[in-house]
Short mmCIF file of C-alpha atoms in Angstrom, two decimals:
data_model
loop_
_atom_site.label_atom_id
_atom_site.label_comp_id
_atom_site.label_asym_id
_atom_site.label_seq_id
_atom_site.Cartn_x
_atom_site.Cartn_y
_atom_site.Cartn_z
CA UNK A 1 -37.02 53.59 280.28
CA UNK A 2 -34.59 52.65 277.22
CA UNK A 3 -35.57 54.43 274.12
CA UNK A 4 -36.31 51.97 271.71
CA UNK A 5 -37.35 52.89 267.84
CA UNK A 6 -37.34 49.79 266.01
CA UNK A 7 -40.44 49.08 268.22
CA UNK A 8 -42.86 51.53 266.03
CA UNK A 9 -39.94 52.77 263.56
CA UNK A 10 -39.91 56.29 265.01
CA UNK A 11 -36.82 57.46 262.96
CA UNK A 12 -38.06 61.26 262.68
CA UNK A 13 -36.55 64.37 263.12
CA UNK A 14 -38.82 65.12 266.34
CA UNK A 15 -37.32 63.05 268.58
CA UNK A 16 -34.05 62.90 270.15
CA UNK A 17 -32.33 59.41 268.49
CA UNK A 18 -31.17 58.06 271.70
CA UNK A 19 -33.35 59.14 274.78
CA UNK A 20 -36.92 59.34 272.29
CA UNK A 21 -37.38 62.62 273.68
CA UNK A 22 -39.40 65.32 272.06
CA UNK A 23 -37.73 67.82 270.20
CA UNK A 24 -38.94 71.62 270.10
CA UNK A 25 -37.30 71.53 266.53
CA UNK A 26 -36.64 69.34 264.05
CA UNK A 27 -33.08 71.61 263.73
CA UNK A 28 -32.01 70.20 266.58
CA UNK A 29 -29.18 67.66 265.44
CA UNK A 30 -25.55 66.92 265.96
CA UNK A 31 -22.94 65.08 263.91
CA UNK A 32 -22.81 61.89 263.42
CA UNK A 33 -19.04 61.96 263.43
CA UNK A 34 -17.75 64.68 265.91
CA UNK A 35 -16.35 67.70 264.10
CA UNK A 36 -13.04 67.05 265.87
CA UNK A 37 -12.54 64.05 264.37
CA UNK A 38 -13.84 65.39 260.65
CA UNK A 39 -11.38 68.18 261.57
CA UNK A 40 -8.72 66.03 262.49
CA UNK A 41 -8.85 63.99 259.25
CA UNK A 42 -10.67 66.21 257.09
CA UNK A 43 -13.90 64.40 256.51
CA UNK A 44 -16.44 67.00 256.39
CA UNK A 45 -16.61 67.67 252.65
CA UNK A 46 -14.88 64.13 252.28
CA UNK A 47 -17.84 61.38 250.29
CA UNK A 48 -20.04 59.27 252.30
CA UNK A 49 -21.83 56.13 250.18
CA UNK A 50 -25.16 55.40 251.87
CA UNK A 51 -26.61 51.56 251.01
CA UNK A 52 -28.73 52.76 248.33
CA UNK A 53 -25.75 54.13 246.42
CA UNK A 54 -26.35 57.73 246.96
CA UNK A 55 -23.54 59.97 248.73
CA UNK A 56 -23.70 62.79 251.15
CA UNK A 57 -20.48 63.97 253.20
CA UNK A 58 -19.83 62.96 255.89
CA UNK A 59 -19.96 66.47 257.54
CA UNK A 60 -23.91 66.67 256.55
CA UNK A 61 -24.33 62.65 258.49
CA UNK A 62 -26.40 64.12 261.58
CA UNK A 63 -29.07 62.47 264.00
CA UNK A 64 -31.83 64.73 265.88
CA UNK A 65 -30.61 64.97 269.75
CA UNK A 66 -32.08 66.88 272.74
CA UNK A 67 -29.91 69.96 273.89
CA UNK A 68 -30.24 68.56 277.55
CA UNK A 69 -28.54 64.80 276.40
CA UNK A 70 -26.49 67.24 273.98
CA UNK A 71 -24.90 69.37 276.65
CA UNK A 72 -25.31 66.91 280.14
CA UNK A 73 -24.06 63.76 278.25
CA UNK A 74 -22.43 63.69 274.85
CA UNK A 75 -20.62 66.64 274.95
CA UNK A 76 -18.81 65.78 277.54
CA UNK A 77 -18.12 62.12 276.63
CA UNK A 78 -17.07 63.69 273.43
CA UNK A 79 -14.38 65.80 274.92
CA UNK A 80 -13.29 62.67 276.82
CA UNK A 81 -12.78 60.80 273.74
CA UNK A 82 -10.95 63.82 272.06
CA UNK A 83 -8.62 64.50 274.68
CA UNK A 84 -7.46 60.88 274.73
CA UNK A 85 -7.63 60.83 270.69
CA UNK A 86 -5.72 63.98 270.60
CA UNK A 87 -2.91 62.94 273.48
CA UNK A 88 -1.86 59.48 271.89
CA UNK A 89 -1.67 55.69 272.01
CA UNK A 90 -0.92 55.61 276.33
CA UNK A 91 -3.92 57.75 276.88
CA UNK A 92 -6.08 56.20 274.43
CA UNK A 93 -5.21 52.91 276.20
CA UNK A 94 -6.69 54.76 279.50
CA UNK A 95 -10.18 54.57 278.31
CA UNK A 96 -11.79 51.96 279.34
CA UNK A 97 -13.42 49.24 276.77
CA UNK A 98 -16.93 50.34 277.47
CA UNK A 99 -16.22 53.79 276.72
CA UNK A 100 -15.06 52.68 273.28
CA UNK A 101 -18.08 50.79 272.76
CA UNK A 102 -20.47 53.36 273.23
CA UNK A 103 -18.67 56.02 271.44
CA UNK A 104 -18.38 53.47 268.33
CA UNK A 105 -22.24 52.85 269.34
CA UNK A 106 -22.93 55.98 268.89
CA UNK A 107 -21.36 56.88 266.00
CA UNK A 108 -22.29 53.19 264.15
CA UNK A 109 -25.99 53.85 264.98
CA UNK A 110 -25.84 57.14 264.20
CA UNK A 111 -25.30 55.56 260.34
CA UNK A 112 -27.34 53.27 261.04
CA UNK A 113 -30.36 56.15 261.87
CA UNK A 114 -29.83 57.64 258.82
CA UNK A 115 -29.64 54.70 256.36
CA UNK A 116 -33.49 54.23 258.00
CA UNK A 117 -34.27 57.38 257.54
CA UNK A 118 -33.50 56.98 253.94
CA UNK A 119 -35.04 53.75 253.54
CA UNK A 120 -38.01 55.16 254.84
CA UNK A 121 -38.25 57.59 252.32
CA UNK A 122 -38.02 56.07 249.56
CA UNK A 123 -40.16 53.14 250.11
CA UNK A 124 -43.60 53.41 248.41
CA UNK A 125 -46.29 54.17 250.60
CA UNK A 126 -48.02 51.79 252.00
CA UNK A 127 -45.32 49.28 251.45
CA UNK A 128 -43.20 47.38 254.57
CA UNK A 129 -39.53 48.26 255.32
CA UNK A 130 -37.82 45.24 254.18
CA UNK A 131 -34.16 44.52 255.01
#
């Protein structure tokens, strides 16, 4: 079943942002932008403008993920990506266009999480989400 939380707006910290699995703990994130890449070009005390004007860094942009999607799935897609980053243009050119998509997808709605998460909190109670 496809996880889906613009349905009810579930953008919480207890459940995993792309399967809508429970979390045991609303610690449980990961980056936004993988730490290779903040390593890489020294993002993660680098500024980060949210929509409402605010910053954060981009080293504190996380979403809440389950450790079993953390460790089965993106982990190793990660290291995929980073390898093929990390070994040049020719092997970059190996992946294949849906694996670009979905790590851009992932990283794009990872922002895209958190600018809702924001939203959310500042809006006045009782008042609709309006975009």
């Amino acid at each position: 079943m496809l996880h889906t939380p613009f349905d009810n707006f579930n953008f919480g910290n207890k459940t995993c942002y792309l399967s809508g699995e429970p979390l045991e703990s609303a610690e449980q994130k990961t980056e936004v932008f993988p730490l290779w890449l903040q390593n890489r070009f020294a993002l993660q005390d680098k500024p980060f403008r949210h929509l409402n004007e605010k910053y954060t860094t981009y080293g504190k942009l996380k979403v809440p993920v389950s450790p079993g999607l953390q460790q089965e799935v993106l982990d190793l897609f990660e290291a995929k990506i980073e390898t093929a980053f990390t070994s040049g243009y020719n092997a970059v050119k190996e992946l294949t266009e849906q694996e670009i998509f979905y790590w851009f997808g992932k990283i794009m709605y990872g922002i895209i999480f958190n600018e809702i998460q924001i939203a959310l909190l500042e809006k006045p109670a009782g008042e609709p989400l309006s975009f």
